[in-house]
XYZ file of C-alpha atoms in Angstrom:
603
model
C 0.000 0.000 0.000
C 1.717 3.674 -1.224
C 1.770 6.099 1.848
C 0.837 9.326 2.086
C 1.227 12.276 4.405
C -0.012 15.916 4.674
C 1.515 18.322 6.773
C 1.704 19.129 9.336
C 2.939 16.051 10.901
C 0.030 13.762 12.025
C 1.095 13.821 16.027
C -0.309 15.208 19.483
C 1.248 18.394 19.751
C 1.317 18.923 23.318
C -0.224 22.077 25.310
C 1.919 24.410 27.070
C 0.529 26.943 29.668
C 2.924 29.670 29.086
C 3.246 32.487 32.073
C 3.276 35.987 30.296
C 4.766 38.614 32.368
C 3.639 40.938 30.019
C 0.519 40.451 30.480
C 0.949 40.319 34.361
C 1.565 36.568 34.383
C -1.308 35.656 32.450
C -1.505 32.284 31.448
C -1.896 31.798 27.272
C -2.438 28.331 26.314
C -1.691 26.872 23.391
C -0.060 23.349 21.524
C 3.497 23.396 20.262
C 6.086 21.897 18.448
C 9.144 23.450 16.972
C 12.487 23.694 16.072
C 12.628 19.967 14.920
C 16.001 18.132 14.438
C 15.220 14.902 12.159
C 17.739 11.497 12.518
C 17.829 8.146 11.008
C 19.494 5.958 13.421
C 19.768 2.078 13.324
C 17.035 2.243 11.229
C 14.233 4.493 12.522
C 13.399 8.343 12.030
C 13.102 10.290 14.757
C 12.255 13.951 15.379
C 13.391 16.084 18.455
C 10.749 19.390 18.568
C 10.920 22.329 21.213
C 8.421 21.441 24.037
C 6.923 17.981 23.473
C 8.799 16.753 26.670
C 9.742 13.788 24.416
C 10.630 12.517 20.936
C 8.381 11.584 17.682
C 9.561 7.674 16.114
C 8.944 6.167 12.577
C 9.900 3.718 10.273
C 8.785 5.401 6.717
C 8.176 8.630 7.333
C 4.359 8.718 7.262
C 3.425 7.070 10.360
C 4.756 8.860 13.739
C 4.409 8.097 17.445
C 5.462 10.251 19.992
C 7.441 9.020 22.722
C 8.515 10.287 25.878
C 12.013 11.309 27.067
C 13.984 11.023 30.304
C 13.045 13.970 32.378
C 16.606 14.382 33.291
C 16.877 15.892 30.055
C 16.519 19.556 29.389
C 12.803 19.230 27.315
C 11.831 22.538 29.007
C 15.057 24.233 27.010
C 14.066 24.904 23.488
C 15.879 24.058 20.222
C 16.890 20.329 20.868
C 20.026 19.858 18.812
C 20.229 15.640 18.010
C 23.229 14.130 15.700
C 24.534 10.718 15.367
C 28.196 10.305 16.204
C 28.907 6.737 15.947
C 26.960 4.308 18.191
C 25.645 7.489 20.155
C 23.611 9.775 19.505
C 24.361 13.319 21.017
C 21.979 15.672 22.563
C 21.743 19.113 23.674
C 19.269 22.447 23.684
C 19.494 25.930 24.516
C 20.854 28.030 27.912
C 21.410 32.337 27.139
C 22.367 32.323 31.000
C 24.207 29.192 32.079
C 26.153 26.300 30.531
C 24.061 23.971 28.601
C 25.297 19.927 28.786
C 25.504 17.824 26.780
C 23.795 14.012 26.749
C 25.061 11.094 24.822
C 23.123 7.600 24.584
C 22.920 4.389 22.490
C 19.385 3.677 22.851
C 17.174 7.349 22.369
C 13.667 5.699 23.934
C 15.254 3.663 27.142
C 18.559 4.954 27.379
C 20.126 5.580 29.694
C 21.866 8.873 28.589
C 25.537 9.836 29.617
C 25.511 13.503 30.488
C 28.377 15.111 29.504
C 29.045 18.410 31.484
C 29.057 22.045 29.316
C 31.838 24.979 29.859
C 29.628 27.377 28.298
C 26.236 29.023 27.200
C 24.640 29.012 23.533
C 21.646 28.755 21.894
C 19.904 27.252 18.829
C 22.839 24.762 18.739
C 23.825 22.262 16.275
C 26.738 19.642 16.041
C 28.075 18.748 13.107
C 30.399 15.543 12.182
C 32.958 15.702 9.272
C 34.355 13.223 6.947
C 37.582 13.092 8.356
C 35.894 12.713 11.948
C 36.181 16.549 12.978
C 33.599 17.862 15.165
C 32.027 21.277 14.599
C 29.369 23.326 16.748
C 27.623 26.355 15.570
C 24.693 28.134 17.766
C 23.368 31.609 17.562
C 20.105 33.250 18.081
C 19.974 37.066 17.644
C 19.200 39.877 15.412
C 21.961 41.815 16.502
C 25.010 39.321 16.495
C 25.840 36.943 14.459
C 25.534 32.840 13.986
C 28.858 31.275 15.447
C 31.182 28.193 15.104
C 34.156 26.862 16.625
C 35.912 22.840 16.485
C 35.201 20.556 19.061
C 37.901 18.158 21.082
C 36.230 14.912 20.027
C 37.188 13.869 23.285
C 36.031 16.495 25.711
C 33.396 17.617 23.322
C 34.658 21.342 24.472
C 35.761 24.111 22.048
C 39.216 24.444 20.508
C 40.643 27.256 19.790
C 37.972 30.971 19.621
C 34.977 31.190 18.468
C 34.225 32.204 14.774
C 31.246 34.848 13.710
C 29.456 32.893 10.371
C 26.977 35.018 8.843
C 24.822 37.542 10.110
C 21.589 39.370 8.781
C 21.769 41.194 5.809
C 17.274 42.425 5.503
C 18.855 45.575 3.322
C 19.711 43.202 0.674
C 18.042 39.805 1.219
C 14.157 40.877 0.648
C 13.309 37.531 2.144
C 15.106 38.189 5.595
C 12.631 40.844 6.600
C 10.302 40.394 9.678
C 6.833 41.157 9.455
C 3.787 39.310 7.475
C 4.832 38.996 3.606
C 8.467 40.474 4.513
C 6.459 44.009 5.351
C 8.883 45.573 7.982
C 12.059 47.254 7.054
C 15.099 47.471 9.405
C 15.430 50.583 12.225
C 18.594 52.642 11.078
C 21.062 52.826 13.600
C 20.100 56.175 14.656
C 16.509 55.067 15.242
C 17.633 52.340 17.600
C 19.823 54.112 19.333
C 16.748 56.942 19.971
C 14.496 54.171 20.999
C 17.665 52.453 23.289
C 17.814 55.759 25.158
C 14.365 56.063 25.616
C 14.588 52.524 27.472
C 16.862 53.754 29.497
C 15.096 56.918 30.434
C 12.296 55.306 31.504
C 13.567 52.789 33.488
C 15.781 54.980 35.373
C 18.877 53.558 34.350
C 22.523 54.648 32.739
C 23.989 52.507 30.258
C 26.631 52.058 32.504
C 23.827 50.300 34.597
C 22.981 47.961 31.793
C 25.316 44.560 31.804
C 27.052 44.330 28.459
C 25.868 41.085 27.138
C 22.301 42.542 27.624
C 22.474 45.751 25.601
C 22.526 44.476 22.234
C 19.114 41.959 23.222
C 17.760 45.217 24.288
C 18.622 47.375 21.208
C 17.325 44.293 18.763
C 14.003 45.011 20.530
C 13.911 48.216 18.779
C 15.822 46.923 15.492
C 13.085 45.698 13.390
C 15.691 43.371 12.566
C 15.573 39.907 11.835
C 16.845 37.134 14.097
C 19.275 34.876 12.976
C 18.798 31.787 14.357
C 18.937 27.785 13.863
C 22.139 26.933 12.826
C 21.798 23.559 10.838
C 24.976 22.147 8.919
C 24.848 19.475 6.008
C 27.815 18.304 3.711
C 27.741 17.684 -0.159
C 30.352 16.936 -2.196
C 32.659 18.765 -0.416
C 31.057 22.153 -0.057
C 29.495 22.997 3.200
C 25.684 24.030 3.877
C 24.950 26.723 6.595
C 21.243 26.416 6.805
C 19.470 29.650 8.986
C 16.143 30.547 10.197
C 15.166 34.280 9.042
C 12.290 36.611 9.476
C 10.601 35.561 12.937
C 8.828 32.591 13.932
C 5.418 33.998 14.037
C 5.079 35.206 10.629
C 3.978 33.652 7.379
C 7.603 34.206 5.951
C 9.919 32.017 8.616
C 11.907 30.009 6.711
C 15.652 28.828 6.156
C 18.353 30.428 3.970
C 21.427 28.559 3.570
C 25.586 29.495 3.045
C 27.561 27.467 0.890
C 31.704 27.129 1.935
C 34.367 25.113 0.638
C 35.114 25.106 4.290
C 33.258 24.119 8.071
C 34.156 27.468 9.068
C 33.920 29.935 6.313
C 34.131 32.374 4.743
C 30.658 31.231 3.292
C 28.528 33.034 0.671
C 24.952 32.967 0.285
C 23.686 30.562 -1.766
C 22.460 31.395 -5.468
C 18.889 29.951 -4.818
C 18.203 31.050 -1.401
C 16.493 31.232 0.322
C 16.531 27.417 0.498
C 13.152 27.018 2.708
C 10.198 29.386 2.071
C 6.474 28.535 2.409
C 4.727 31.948 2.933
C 1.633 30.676 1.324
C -1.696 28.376 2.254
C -3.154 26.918 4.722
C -0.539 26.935 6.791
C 2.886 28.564 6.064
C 6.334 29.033 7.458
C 8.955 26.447 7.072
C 11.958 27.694 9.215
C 14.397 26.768 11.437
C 14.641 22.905 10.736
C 17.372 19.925 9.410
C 17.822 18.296 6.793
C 18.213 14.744 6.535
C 19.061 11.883 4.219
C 16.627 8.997 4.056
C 17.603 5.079 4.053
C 17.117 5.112 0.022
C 19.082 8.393 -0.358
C 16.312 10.889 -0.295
C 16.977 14.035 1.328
C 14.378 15.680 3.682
C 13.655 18.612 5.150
C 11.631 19.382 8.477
C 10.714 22.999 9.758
C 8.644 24.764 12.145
C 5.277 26.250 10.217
C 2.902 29.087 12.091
C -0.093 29.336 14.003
C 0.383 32.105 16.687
C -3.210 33.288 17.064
C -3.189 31.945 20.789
C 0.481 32.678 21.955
C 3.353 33.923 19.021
C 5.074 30.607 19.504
C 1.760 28.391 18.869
C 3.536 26.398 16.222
C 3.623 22.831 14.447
C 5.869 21.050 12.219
C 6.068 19.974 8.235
C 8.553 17.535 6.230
C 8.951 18.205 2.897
C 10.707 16.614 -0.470
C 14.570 18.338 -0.608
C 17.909 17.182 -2.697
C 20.480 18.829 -4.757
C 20.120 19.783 -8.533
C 22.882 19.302 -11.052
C 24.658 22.400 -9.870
C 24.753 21.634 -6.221
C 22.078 24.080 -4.715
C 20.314 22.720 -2.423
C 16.646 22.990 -2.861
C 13.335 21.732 -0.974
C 9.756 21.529 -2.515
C 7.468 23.312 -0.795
C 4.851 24.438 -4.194
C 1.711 22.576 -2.592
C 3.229 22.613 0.841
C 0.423 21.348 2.751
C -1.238 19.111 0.663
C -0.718 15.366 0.481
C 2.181 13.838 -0.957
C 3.259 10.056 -1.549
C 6.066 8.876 0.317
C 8.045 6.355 -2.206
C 9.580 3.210 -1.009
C 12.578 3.630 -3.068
C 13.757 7.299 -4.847
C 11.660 10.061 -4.525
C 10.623 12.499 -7.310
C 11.376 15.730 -5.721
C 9.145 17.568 -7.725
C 6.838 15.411 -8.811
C 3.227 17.203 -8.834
C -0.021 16.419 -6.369
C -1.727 13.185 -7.209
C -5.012 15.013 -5.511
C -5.782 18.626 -5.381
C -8.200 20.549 -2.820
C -11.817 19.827 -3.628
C -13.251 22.166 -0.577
C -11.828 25.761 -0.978
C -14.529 27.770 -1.884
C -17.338 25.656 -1.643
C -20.604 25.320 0.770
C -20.398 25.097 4.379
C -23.420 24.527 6.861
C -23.521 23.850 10.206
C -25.905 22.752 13.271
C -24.946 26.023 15.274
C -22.062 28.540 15.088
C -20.482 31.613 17.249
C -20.669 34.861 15.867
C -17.215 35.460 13.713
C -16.905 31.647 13.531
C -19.363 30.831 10.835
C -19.076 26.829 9.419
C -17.630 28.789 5.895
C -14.337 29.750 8.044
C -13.484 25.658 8.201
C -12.832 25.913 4.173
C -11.324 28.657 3.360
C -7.471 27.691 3.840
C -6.845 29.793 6.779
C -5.365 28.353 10.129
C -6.019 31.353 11.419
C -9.888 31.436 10.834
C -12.124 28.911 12.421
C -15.865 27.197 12.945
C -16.484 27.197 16.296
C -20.392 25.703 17.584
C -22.024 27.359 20.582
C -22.060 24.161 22.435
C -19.478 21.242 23.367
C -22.679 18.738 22.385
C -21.549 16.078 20.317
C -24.782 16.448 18.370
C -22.798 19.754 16.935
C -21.915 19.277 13.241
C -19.751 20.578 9.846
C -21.022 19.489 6.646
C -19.093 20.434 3.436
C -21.116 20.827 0.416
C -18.174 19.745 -2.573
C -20.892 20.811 -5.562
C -20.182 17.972 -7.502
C -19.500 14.387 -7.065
C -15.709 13.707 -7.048
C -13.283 11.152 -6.486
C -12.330 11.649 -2.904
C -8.933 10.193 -1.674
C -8.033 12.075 1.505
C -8.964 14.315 4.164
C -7.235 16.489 6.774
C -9.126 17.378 10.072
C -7.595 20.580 11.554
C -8.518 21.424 15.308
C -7.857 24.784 16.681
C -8.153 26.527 20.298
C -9.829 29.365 21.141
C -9.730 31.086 24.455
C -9.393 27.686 27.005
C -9.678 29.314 30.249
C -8.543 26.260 33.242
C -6.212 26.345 35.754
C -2.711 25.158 34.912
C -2.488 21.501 35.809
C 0.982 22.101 36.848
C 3.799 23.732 38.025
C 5.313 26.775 35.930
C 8.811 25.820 35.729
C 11.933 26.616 32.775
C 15.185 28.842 32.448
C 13.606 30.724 29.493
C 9.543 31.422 28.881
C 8.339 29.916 31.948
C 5.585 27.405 31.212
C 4.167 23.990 31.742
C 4.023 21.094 29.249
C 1.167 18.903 29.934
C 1.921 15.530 30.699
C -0.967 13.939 30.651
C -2.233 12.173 27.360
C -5.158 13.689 25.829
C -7.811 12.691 23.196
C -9.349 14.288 20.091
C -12.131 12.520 19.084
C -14.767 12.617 16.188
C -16.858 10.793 13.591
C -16.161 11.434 9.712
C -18.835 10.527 7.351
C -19.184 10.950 3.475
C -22.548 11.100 0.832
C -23.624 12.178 -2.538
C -27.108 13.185 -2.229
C -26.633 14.349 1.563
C -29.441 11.881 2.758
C -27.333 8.395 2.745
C -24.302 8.799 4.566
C -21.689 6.157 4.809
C -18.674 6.756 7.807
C -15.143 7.136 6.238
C -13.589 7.363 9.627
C -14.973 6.705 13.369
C -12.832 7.972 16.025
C -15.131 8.516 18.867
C -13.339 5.961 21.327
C -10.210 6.572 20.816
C -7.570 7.723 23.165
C -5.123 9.844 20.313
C -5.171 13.439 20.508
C -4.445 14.114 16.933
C -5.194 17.927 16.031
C -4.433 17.344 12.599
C -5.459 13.855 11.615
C -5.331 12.578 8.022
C -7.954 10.747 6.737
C -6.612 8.375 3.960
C -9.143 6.728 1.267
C -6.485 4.932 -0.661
C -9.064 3.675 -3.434
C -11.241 6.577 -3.621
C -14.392 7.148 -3.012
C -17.240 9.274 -5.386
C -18.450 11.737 -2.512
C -20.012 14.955 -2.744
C -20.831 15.602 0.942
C -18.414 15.831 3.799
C -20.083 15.966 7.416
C -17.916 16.160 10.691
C -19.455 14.911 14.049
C -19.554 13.571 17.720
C -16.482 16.036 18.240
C -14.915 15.790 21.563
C -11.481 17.758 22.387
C -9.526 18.160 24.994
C -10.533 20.391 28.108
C -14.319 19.936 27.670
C -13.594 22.722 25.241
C -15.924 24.126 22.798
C -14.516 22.280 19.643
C -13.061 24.870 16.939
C -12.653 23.683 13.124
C -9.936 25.660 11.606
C -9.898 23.022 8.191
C -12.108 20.396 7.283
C -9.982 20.033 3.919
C -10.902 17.383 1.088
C -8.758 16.623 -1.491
C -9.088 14.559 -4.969
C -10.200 14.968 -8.320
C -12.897 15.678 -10.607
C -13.229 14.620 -14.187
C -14.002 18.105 -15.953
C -11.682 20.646 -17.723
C -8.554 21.573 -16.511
C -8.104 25.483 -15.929
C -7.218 27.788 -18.690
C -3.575 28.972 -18.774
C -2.953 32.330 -16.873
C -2.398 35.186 -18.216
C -0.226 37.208 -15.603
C 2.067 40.611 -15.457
C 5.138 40.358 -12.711
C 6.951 43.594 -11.935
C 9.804 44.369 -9.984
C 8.644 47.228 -7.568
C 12.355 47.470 -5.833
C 15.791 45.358 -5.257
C 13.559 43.264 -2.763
C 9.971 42.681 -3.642
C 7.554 42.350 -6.902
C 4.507 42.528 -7.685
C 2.133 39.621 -9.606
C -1.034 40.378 -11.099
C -3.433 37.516 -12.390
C -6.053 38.205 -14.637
C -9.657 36.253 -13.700
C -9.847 32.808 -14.922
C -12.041 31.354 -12.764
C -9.279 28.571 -11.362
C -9.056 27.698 -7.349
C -5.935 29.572 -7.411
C -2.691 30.213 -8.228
C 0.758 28.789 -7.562
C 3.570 32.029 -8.135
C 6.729 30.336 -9.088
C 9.936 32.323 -9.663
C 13.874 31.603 -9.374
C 17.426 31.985 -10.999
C 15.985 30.981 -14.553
C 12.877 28.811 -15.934
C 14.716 25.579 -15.081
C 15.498 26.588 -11.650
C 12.222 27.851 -10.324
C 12.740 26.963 -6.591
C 10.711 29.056 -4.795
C 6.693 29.511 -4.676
C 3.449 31.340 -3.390
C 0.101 29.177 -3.185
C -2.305 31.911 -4.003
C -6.736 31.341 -3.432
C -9.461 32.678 -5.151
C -9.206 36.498 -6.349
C -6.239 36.977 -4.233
C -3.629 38.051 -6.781
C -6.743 38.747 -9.240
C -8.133 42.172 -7.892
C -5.199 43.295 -6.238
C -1.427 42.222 -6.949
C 0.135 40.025 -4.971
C 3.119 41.396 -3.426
C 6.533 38.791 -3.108
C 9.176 40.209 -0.753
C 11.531 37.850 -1.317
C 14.179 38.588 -3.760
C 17.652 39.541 -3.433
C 19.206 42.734 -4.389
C 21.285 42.683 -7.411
C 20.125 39.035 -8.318
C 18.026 38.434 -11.775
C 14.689 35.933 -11.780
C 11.941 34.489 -13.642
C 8.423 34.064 -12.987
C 5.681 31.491 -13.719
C 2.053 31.177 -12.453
C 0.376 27.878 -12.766
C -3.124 27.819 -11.943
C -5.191 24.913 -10.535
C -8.726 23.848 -10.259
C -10.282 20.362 -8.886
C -9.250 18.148 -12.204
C -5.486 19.259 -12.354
C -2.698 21.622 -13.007
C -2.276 23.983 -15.942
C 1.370 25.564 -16.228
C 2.031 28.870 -17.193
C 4.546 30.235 -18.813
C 7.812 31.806 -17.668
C 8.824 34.813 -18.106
C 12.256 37.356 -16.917
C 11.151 40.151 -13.970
């Protein structure tokens, strides 16, 4: 049987009760994973994420199970950092104000792990293993300093020798590096910074004598507009080096990873000619930064990142895999075109670009409901928003969501997306952790729900029945491996976790019709500055859009999932291009039976 996935990764994020002081130590609660750090070892995948207090386990990729960890280990410290060296594995995560250890073991689930003791502070680390057995360590996390990296004794696991800055943020000329939604926010100049830096001081009462030295340039980023650099992540490739970065903030649309290329572990490194190498700002949900990249047991290379909620708490996060390799040229590139839609998972070598099997069958259609909340009505649920929700007045499990497709199509799959809104409990307990005080909560959970399918809305037939379960899977994927002809979705006997009032954020359906494919789009793209362009799509009727552009038509590595009239009645604005640096464009358009590709042309 071929296996499929859709992202994010089908686990139970866990919920953390985060203390915000703020907010005068309010309590925001919300799941997350982050941050992820992806190994095969002796034969299994496994994925370290900020905050799950354990450790996600597979054998293909697909199918994950999560796993707890010894709580001697630092899972309250984010950014785990996991590498195979040898028979161990190697552990660490992330300390600004003491030394962070290290922990080595042979057996990741029942250990038992060797700690090994650290000499100094970092954070966002990663260890990195050479051919010729040299270690390497790189960490950094900061808009106003730079990434670092040093040699390890392989015996001590200590630094030799000083510390090297790698590569630091550069928003003036690398469009994509700036913070804000769609790259929006430019830099502060320095004179602005240093305004708002002695403003600070003013109003706490304070000198900058007063102010310790290793905190004033945290403070002055706060005022920067900068973005941080963070999430160091080395790979190797015939002979050249990869620095791999997060950019532009975790909780907007545009967090991704750029990447360096070197002919050596410590520099001088140059950015890449395709970067950045990671860059989802698009769909249902987006982001794709600060990850790893990994190679598979068949030779396929992977890459897993953190992707964006943050409508509860900025760091309300989950995580996506997605196809990567190097092209004939040795840049290393990831698909992310249809980022969140499903995707086969081959038992031998995987087409990296190799186009959906199924496309979306529910944006834009019919949505009804027994009962909704003001602002949360049932047509939220399909309109490819994470951020947008149903939400029933009740908790009843007689509440329902019912998807009207319009048609009768082949249906092969379909992702259930759970959100939170406003849980108000008391924390379960105890507020504890060097940075972002919190609590993880322990306790397993359940997410349950019955999924049923028809095509004249009066027979119904269940696809799925999880109403007894005991998973708490926020994002479950509903596989129909031979297809089914369906024109009705319905969603029921919803129970989540808290007693909470159950909130829909996608009830997504994908497959295919049998009618025309769309018509090819006609499309203007214009350069508006060194950084950003602008695409305008004429009406075509299609589900929407996929903006494609890159170093020439062949190498068209990056990409914008557009909906609807969204780049129809109003350009659609890319701020992701790199001063100095020539591209092409392409916008596909797709509807329920297919793809039709556009054609290319220079910006």
């Amino acid at each position: 049987m071929k296996k499929y996935t859709c992202n994010p990764v089908n686990i139970n994020y866990r919920y953390q009760f985060n203390r915000d002081p703020r907010k005068g130590g309010k309590i925001d609660i919300c799941r997350e994973a982050a941050d992820p750090s992806m190994i095969l070892f002796k034969g299994k995948y496994y994925i370290f994420a900020s905050m799950t207090l354990g450790v996600w386990v597979s054998e293909d990729l697909a199918h994950w199970e999560n796993h707890k960890l010894p709580k001697e280990l630092p899972l309250y410290d984010y950014a785990p950092d996991v590498r195979v060296l040898g028979d161990y594995v190697y552990f660490c995560a992330s300390k600004n104000d003491e030394n962070c250890d290290r922990y080595r073991t042979k057996d990741i689930l029942n250990g038992p792990y060797e700690k090994l003791e650290g000499t100094f502070p970092y954070w966002d680390p990663n260890l990195f293993i050479d051919d010729d057995g040299k270690i390497y360590f790189y960490w950094g996390c900061s808009n106003m300093t730079p990434i670092y990296g040093c040699e390890l004794d392989p015996e001590t696991m200590n630094p030799k020798g000083e510390k090297v800055g790698l590569i630091a943020g550069n928003p003036l000329e690398y469009g994509f590096e700036r913070v804000g939604e769609n790259n929006s926010l430019e830099p502060a100049s320095q004179e602005d910074i240093e305004k708002a830096y002695q403003g600070f001081l003013m109003r706490q009462g304070k000198k900058d004598e007063d102010i310790p030295e290793n905190m004033k340039p945290m403070i002055k980023g706060m005022f920067s507009n900068r973005p941080y650099i963070e999430g160091a992540w080395m790979d190797k490739h015939n002979g050249k080096y990869y620095l791999q970065y997060a950019f532009a903030g975790t909780q907007y649309n545009t967090y991704g990873d750029g990447v360096y290329v070197s002919g050596n572990p410590l520099g001088p490194f140059t950015l890449a000619d395709n970067a950045p190498y990671s860059y989802n700002p698009g769909g249902f949900l987006p982001g794709a930064g600060h990850g790893s990249t990994m190679t598979d047991k068949n030779g396929n290379v992977w890459h897993t990142a953190t992707m964006r909620i943050s409508i509860n708490h900025d760091f309300e996060r989950r995580v996506g895999i997605w196809p990567a390799g190097f092209d004939e040229d040795g840049e290393l590139v990831c698909n992310q075109r249809y980022g969140d839609w499903p995707y086969e998972i081959c038992e031998g070598k995987q087409d990296i670009w190799k186009a959906p099997e199924w496309m979306l069958l529910s944006c834009g259609k019919n949505a009804t409901a027994s009962s909704f909340t003001a602002g949360f009505e049932p047509q939220k649920a399909i309109e490819e928003n994470v951020q947008t929700f149903w939400r029933p007045s009740t908790s009843d499990k007689e509440e329902w969501l019912t998807v009207d497709l319009m048609d009768v199509y082949d249906v092969h799959g379909i992702q259930i997306n759970f959100g939170d809104y406003d849980i108000n409990i008391e924390c379960p307990g105890e507020i504890r952790g060097t940075t972002q005080a919190r609590y993880i909560e322990e306790r397993d959970l359940a997410t349950r729900w019955k999924l049923e399918g028809s095509q004249d809305g009066i027979q119904w037939e269940v696809l799925a029945d999880k109403t007894n379960v005991n998973t708490d899977l926020s994002h479950d994927f509903v596989l129909i491996d031979s297809g089914k002809q369906l024109r009705y979705i319905r969603l029921s006997n919803m129970e989540v976790p808290y007693g909470q009032v159950p909130t829909v954020s996608g009830l997504r359906v994908f497959g295919l019709g049998t009618g025309s494919l769309p018509n090819k789009p006609t499309f203007t793209a214009k350069r508006t500055s060194n950084l950003d362009m602008e695409v305008q799509i004429a009406e075509d009727g299609a589900t929407g859009h996929l903006i494609l552009w890159g170093a020439s038509q062949d190498k068209l590595y990056h990409s914008c999932i557009v909906y609807g009239n969204e780049a129809v009645f109003d350009s659609k604005r890319i701020g992701a291009l790199v001063k100095g640096r020539d591209y092409c464009v392409r916008v596909d358009a797709f509807n329920e039976n297919g793809i039709t590709e556009g054609n290319t042309v220079n910006l």
